[in-house]
């Protein structure tokens, strides 16, 4: 049973802590956070203890590390985990700066199992869509339509350090586009607007965007992203192929429909992104733990994360320039 240490006791840390504590094949040895009181509180709630950073990376006490700390610490923690020979599951991104992320991967990429938690891959419906598309059920993929829409604009303090909509929100769907089609986009065009807080413009960001990716085989992928909608949280993917169409549709909170004179009343959307995707965090952990026990590969890998980030960089440039931008993949990313 692998012994896990976790770094980070914020919101996403609390999600991972609960999953680690409830996992039957994990020995959850402790939580580290610079805020010791916060680490202790989360540890007590999940049947473990607060630990210092040295113990979190001590291979005599720990077999694997889960990095759920602030984004600006991911690179440092990945380096330290690699130096200790510890398999690692890390929240995205490796680092907001692509160049720095490439440096990190060049240092740690061959040291052992390293996985980036692009958890949307572990959504039940998306996984089945991926299986069906890659097995040829819809023939040659010609057009992919994706939607990612959130219920409310995050705090501007978060937006300011998030890297922008392409790197923070849409990047999950850049990863899904590659994963589902099996191709790496050649070029990207992005257009965006601000409909919520005008201060978003001062931050160089948008709250609503449409991105078009062109794949080497001619497949087109369209992704619409919105930070604020009036009806809940909304995701979906549709793949049109030469022999049919497959869709992972919008998920509602229930499936009850009321038939009333002149109208139908159905259940609405999830209140927020977490309510919609919460199960995927546990499934991603399941995959990582199973891979450690069986010796099978983990994924998404660091190199796959670099590819998604490279697409996000090109999309961010396109938002700024208004031009079609070529996706420049780091040489390291060609390996995965």
Short mmCIF file of C-alpha atoms in Angstrom, two decimals:
data_model
loop_
_atom_site.label_atom_id
_atom_site.label_comp_id
_atom_site.label_asym_id
_atom_site.label_seq_id
_atom_site.Cartn_x
_atom_site.Cartn_y
_atom_site.Cartn_z
CA UNK A 1 0.00 0.00 0.00
CA UNK A 2 1.75 3.22 -1.15
CA UNK A 3 2.34 5.89 1.47
CA UNK A 4 1.22 9.31 0.19
CA UNK A 5 2.20 12.78 1.33
CA UNK A 6 0.23 15.76 0.04
CA UNK A 7 1.37 19.34 -0.38
CA UNK A 8 -1.22 22.09 -0.17
CA UNK A 9 -4.16 22.58 2.18
CA UNK A 10 -6.33 24.95 0.17
CA UNK A 11 -9.60 24.17 -1.58
CA UNK A 12 -8.22 21.68 -4.10
CA UNK A 13 -6.04 20.21 -1.38
CA UNK A 14 -9.16 19.51 0.64
CA UNK A 15 -10.61 17.63 -2.34
CA UNK A 16 -7.51 15.48 -2.72
CA UNK A 17 -7.18 14.97 1.03
CA UNK A 18 -10.65 13.47 1.24
CA UNK A 19 -9.96 11.17 -1.70
CA UNK A 20 -6.64 10.03 -0.24
CA UNK A 21 -8.19 9.41 3.17
CA UNK A 22 -11.03 7.36 1.69
CA UNK A 23 -8.90 5.35 -0.76
CA UNK A 24 -8.62 1.73 0.39
CA UNK A 25 -5.24 1.24 -1.27
CA UNK A 26 -3.52 4.36 0.11
CA UNK A 27 -1.72 5.04 3.39
CA UNK A 28 -2.18 8.79 3.81
CA UNK A 29 0.83 9.78 5.92
CA UNK A 30 0.48 13.54 6.08
CA UNK A 31 -0.16 17.03 4.71
CA UNK A 32 2.30 19.88 4.36
CA UNK A 33 1.33 23.52 3.91
CA UNK A 34 3.26 26.69 4.74
CA UNK A 35 0.29 27.61 6.90
CA UNK A 36 0.75 25.05 9.65
CA UNK A 37 -2.62 25.68 11.25
CA UNK A 38 -4.40 25.12 7.96
CA UNK A 39 -2.45 21.90 7.37
CA UNK A 40 -3.29 20.66 10.87
CA UNK A 41 -6.98 21.43 10.48
CA UNK A 42 -7.22 19.59 7.15
CA UNK A 43 -5.15 16.69 8.46
CA UNK A 44 -7.36 16.21 11.53
CA UNK A 45 -10.47 16.22 9.34
CA UNK A 46 -8.99 13.47 7.19
CA UNK A 47 -7.42 11.18 9.76
CA UNK A 48 -3.79 12.08 9.14
CA UNK A 49 -1.30 14.65 10.46
CA UNK A 50 0.52 17.80 9.48
CA UNK A 51 4.12 17.21 8.40
CA UNK A 52 7.05 19.43 7.48
CA UNK A 53 8.27 19.74 3.92
CA UNK A 54 11.31 17.53 4.49
CA UNK A 55 9.17 14.60 5.64
CA UNK A 56 6.87 15.08 2.65
CA UNK A 57 9.82 14.27 0.37
CA UNK A 58 11.52 11.64 2.54
CA UNK A 59 11.52 8.34 0.60
CA UNK A 60 11.98 6.40 3.84
CA UNK A 61 8.56 7.63 4.97
CA UNK A 62 6.76 8.35 1.70
CA UNK A 63 6.24 6.36 -1.52
CA UNK A 64 4.40 8.98 -3.59
CA UNK A 65 3.57 12.68 -3.53
CA UNK A 66 0.42 14.56 -4.50
CA UNK A 67 1.08 18.24 -5.29
CA UNK A 68 -2.02 20.36 -4.65
CA UNK A 69 -0.23 23.51 -3.55
CA UNK A 70 -0.30 26.95 -5.19
CA UNK A 71 0.68 27.07 -8.86
CA UNK A 72 3.91 28.96 -8.21
CA UNK A 73 5.22 26.05 -6.11
CA UNK A 74 4.54 23.19 -8.54
CA UNK A 75 7.91 23.36 -10.30
CA UNK A 76 9.89 23.41 -7.05
CA UNK A 77 7.94 20.49 -5.62
CA UNK A 78 8.25 18.45 -8.82
CA UNK A 79 12.01 18.91 -8.79
CA UNK A 80 12.25 17.85 -5.17
CA UNK A 81 10.01 14.81 -5.69
CA UNK A 82 12.12 13.74 -8.67
CA UNK A 83 15.34 14.17 -6.69
CA UNK A 84 13.89 11.85 -4.04
CA UNK A 85 12.74 9.33 -6.65
CA UNK A 86 9.09 9.74 -5.64
CA UNK A 87 6.24 9.15 -8.13
CA UNK A 88 4.14 12.29 -8.30
CA UNK A 89 0.58 13.33 -9.16
CA UNK A 90 0.58 17.10 -9.73
CA UNK A 91 -2.19 19.61 -10.29
CA UNK A 92 -1.89 21.55 -13.53
CA UNK A 93 0.08 23.47 -14.66
CA UNK A 94 3.69 22.43 -14.23
CA UNK A 95 4.41 26.17 -14.25
CA UNK A 96 2.55 29.11 -15.78
CA UNK A 97 5.66 30.02 -17.78
CA UNK A 98 6.05 27.50 -20.59
CA UNK A 99 9.80 27.98 -20.80
CA UNK A 100 10.19 27.24 -17.11
CA UNK A 101 7.88 24.24 -17.41
CA UNK A 102 10.08 22.87 -20.21
CA UNK A 103 13.16 23.26 -17.99
CA UNK A 104 11.46 21.32 -15.22
CA UNK A 105 10.40 18.48 -17.51
CA UNK A 106 13.88 18.27 -18.99
CA UNK A 107 15.20 17.73 -15.46
CA UNK A 108 12.58 15.38 -14.02
CA UNK A 109 10.80 13.75 -16.95
CA UNK A 110 12.71 10.46 -16.89
CA UNK A 111 12.94 9.98 -13.13
CA UNK A 112 9.77 7.92 -12.64
CA UNK A 113 5.99 8.08 -12.84
CA UNK A 114 4.94 11.73 -13.06
CA UNK A 115 1.31 12.57 -13.87
CA UNK A 116 -0.46 15.90 -14.35
CA UNK A 117 -4.05 15.94 -13.13
CA UNK A 118 -5.97 16.86 -16.27
CA UNK A 119 -8.91 15.24 -14.55
CA UNK A 120 -11.47 15.77 -17.34
CA UNK A 121 -9.99 12.68 -19.03
CA UNK A 122 -11.46 10.65 -16.18
CA UNK A 123 -15.02 11.85 -16.70
CA UNK A 124 -17.13 8.76 -17.41
CA UNK A 125 -18.77 10.19 -20.53
CA UNK A 126 -15.60 11.70 -21.98
CA UNK A 127 -13.74 8.44 -21.45
CA UNK A 128 -16.42 6.54 -23.36
CA UNK A 129 -16.42 9.14 -26.12
CA UNK A 130 -12.64 8.81 -26.37
CA UNK A 131 -12.90 5.03 -26.60
CA UNK A 132 -15.57 5.17 -29.29
CA UNK A 133 -13.76 7.74 -31.42
CA UNK A 134 -10.36 6.06 -31.19
CA UNK A 135 -11.89 2.67 -32.07
CA UNK A 136 -13.28 4.12 -35.30
CA UNK A 137 -16.98 4.12 -34.46
CA UNK A 138 -17.59 7.48 -36.19
CA UNK A 139 -15.05 6.98 -38.99
CA UNK A 140 -12.61 9.76 -39.77
CA UNK A 141 -13.02 12.66 -37.35
CA UNK A 142 -13.93 15.84 -39.22
CA UNK A 143 -15.37 18.31 -36.71
CA UNK A 144 -15.23 18.48 -32.91
CA UNK A 145 -17.34 20.94 -30.91
CA UNK A 146 -16.58 21.56 -27.23
CA UNK A 147 -18.21 23.75 -24.60
CA UNK A 148 -16.86 24.86 -21.22
CA UNK A 149 -18.97 27.45 -19.41
CA UNK A 150 -18.84 28.47 -15.78
CA UNK A 151 -21.58 30.03 -13.64
CA UNK A 152 -19.72 33.04 -12.25
CA UNK A 153 -16.61 35.10 -12.84
CA UNK A 154 -13.91 34.04 -10.37
CA UNK A 155 -12.51 36.77 -8.10
CA UNK A 156 -10.28 39.21 -9.95
CA UNK A 157 -7.49 38.38 -7.50
CA UNK A 158 -7.62 34.83 -8.87
CA UNK A 159 -7.92 35.94 -12.50
CA UNK A 160 -4.81 38.11 -12.10
CA UNK A 161 -2.60 35.10 -11.27
CA UNK A 162 -4.43 32.42 -13.29
CA UNK A 163 -2.61 32.98 -16.57
CA UNK A 164 -5.82 33.91 -18.37
CA UNK A 165 -8.76 31.98 -19.75
CA UNK A 166 -6.73 29.99 -22.29
CA UNK A 167 -4.21 28.74 -19.73
CA UNK A 168 -6.64 28.28 -16.85
CA UNK A 169 -10.02 27.18 -18.22
CA UNK A 170 -9.78 26.23 -21.88
CA UNK A 171 -6.50 24.33 -21.42
CA UNK A 172 -8.47 21.34 -20.10
CA UNK A 173 -10.21 21.13 -23.46
CA UNK A 174 -6.98 21.59 -25.39
CA UNK A 175 -5.82 18.44 -23.62
CA UNK A 176 -9.11 16.67 -24.36
CA UNK A 177 -8.93 17.67 -28.03
CA UNK A 178 -5.52 16.02 -28.40
CA UNK A 179 -6.55 12.97 -26.40
CA UNK A 180 -9.79 12.37 -28.27
CA UNK A 181 -8.53 12.98 -31.80
CA UNK A 182 -5.04 11.52 -31.34
CA UNK A 183 -3.56 14.54 -33.13
CA UNK A 184 -1.61 17.62 -32.11
CA UNK A 185 -3.08 20.89 -33.42
CA UNK A 186 -0.96 22.69 -36.01
CA UNK A 187 -2.54 26.12 -35.64
CA UNK A 188 -5.02 28.02 -33.51
CA UNK A 189 -7.24 31.06 -33.89
CA UNK A 190 -8.89 32.64 -30.86
CA UNK A 191 -11.33 35.51 -30.44
CA UNK A 192 -12.56 36.81 -27.12
CA UNK A 193 -14.70 39.44 -25.43
CA UNK A 194 -15.38 40.84 -21.97
CA UNK A 195 -19.01 40.92 -20.86
CA UNK A 196 -18.65 40.89 -17.08
CA UNK A 197 -16.21 43.17 -15.28
CA UNK A 198 -14.42 45.76 -17.48
CA UNK A 199 -11.38 45.39 -15.25
CA UNK A 200 -10.81 42.05 -17.00
CA UNK A 201 -9.50 44.06 -19.95
CA UNK A 202 -6.94 45.73 -17.70
CA UNK A 203 -5.75 42.26 -16.74
CA UNK A 204 -5.34 41.35 -20.41
CA UNK A 205 -7.95 38.63 -20.17
CA UNK A 206 -11.38 37.76 -21.55
CA UNK A 207 -14.41 36.06 -20.05
CA UNK A 208 -15.90 34.67 -23.26
CA UNK A 209 -14.00 33.15 -26.17
CA UNK A 210 -14.16 30.92 -29.22
CA UNK A 211 -11.08 28.97 -30.30
CA UNK A 212 -10.58 27.02 -33.52
CA UNK A 213 -7.84 24.40 -33.78
CA UNK A 214 -6.71 22.85 -37.06
CA UNK A 215 -5.29 19.33 -36.86
CA UNK A 216 -2.69 17.94 -39.30
CA UNK A 217 -5.31 15.73 -40.98
CA UNK A 218 -7.69 18.64 -41.52
CA UNK A 219 -9.94 18.01 -38.51
CA UNK A 220 -11.35 21.22 -37.03
CA UNK A 221 -11.97 21.64 -33.31
CA UNK A 222 -14.10 24.49 -32.01
CA UNK A 223 -14.11 25.33 -28.29
CA UNK A 224 -16.36 27.95 -26.74
CA UNK A 225 -15.52 29.07 -23.21
CA UNK A 226 -17.45 31.37 -20.90
CA UNK A 227 -16.68 32.44 -17.35
CA UNK A 228 -20.21 33.57 -16.45
CA UNK A 229 -23.52 32.09 -17.56
CA UNK A 230 -26.94 32.44 -16.00
CA UNK A 231 -27.97 28.80 -15.78
CA UNK A 232 -25.25 26.87 -13.91
CA UNK A 233 -22.17 24.98 -15.07
CA UNK A 234 -22.12 23.56 -18.60
CA UNK A 235 -19.74 21.21 -20.43
CA UNK A 236 -20.24 19.05 -23.51
CA UNK A 237 -18.31 17.48 -26.40
CA UNK A 238 -19.59 16.47 -29.85
CA UNK A 239 -17.53 14.61 -32.43
CA UNK A 240 -18.68 14.46 -36.05
CA UNK A 241 -17.06 11.79 -38.21
CA UNK A 242 -17.40 10.46 -41.72
CA UNK A 243 -19.64 7.64 -40.49
CA UNK A 244 -21.62 9.23 -37.68
CA UNK A 245 -21.72 11.47 -34.66
CA UNK A 246 -21.08 10.89 -30.96
CA UNK A 247 -21.88 13.29 -28.15
CA UNK A 248 -21.08 13.54 -24.46
CA UNK A 249 -23.98 15.79 -23.60
CA UNK A 250 -24.72 18.34 -20.95
CA UNK A 251 -25.14 16.82 -17.51
CA UNK A 252 -28.05 17.93 -15.36
CA UNK A 253 -28.39 17.43 -11.64
CA UNK A 254 -31.16 14.91 -12.26
CA UNK A 255 -33.12 13.22 -15.03
CA UNK A 256 -36.71 13.92 -13.98
CA UNK A 257 -38.95 15.61 -16.55
CA UNK A 258 -42.35 17.00 -15.60
CA UNK A 259 -44.94 17.05 -18.39
CA UNK A 260 -47.31 19.97 -17.85
CA UNK A 261 -49.88 21.61 -20.15
CA UNK A 262 -47.93 23.39 -22.86
CA UNK A 263 -44.50 22.85 -21.37
CA UNK A 264 -41.87 20.43 -20.09
CA UNK A 265 -39.97 21.11 -16.87
CA UNK A 266 -36.61 19.35 -16.42
CA UNK A 267 -33.81 19.43 -13.88
CA UNK A 268 -31.21 22.15 -14.36
CA UNK A 269 -27.44 22.26 -14.57
CA UNK A 270 -24.89 21.80 -11.78
CA UNK A 271 -24.35 24.91 -9.68
CA UNK A 272 -20.60 25.06 -10.35
CA UNK A 273 -17.63 23.39 -11.99
CA UNK A 274 -16.71 21.35 -8.93
CA UNK A 275 -20.15 19.83 -8.56
CA UNK A 276 -19.90 18.69 -12.18
CA UNK A 277 -16.39 17.24 -12.14
CA UNK A 278 -15.87 16.14 -8.51
CA UNK A 279 -15.86 12.39 -9.29
CA UNK A 280 -13.05 12.80 -11.81
CA UNK A 281 -10.54 13.69 -9.10
CA UNK A 282 -11.11 10.34 -7.40
CA UNK A 283 -10.90 8.48 -10.71
CA UNK A 284 -7.63 10.20 -11.58
CA UNK A 285 -6.23 9.14 -8.20
CA UNK A 286 -7.48 5.58 -8.81
CA UNK A 287 -5.60 5.52 -12.12
CA UNK A 288 -2.40 6.81 -10.51
CA UNK A 289 -2.52 4.34 -7.61
CA UNK A 290 -3.37 1.42 -9.90
CA UNK A 291 -0.43 2.33 -12.15
CA UNK A 292 1.95 2.43 -9.20
CA UNK A 293 0.81 -1.00 -8.04
CA UNK A 294 0.84 -2.61 -11.49
CA UNK A 295 3.84 -0.85 -12.97
CA UNK A 296 1.80 0.40 -15.94
CA UNK A 297 2.26 3.89 -17.44
CA UNK A 298 0.52 6.91 -15.96
CA UNK A 299 -1.14 9.66 -17.93
CA UNK A 300 -1.55 12.46 -18.71
CA UNK A 301 2.24 12.69 -18.61
CA UNK A 302 4.39 15.76 -18.13
CA UNK A 303 5.02 15.86 -21.88
CA UNK A 304 1.30 15.76 -22.61
CA UNK A 305 0.82 18.64 -20.18
CA UNK A 306 3.48 20.61 -22.07
CA UNK A 307 1.57 20.08 -25.31
CA UNK A 308 -1.69 21.37 -23.83
CA UNK A 309 0.20 24.35 -22.44
CA UNK A 310 1.81 25.06 -25.81
CA UNK A 311 -1.64 25.18 -27.40
CA UNK A 312 -2.79 27.56 -24.67
CA UNK A 313 0.21 29.80 -25.34
CA UNK A 314 -0.62 29.97 -29.05
CA UNK A 315 -4.28 30.67 -28.28
CA UNK A 316 -3.29 33.46 -25.88
CA UNK A 317 -1.10 35.00 -28.60
CA UNK A 318 -3.98 34.78 -31.07
CA UNK A 319 -6.29 36.60 -28.66
CA UNK A 320 -3.72 39.41 -28.54
CA UNK A 321 -2.72 39.57 -32.22
CA UNK A 322 -6.03 38.65 -33.85
CA UNK A 323 -4.09 36.33 -36.14
CA UNK A 324 -3.96 32.61 -36.80
CA UNK A 325 -1.04 31.36 -34.73
CA UNK A 326 1.16 28.30 -35.24
CA UNK A 327 1.46 26.01 -32.23
CA UNK A 328 5.14 25.72 -31.32
CA UNK A 329 5.65 22.53 -29.36
CA UNK A 330 8.74 22.24 -27.17
CA UNK A 331 11.11 19.58 -28.46
CA UNK A 332 10.59 17.63 -25.23
CA UNK A 333 6.86 17.40 -25.85
CA UNK A 334 7.30 15.31 -28.97
CA UNK A 335 8.03 12.34 -26.73
CA UNK A 336 4.52 12.06 -25.32
#
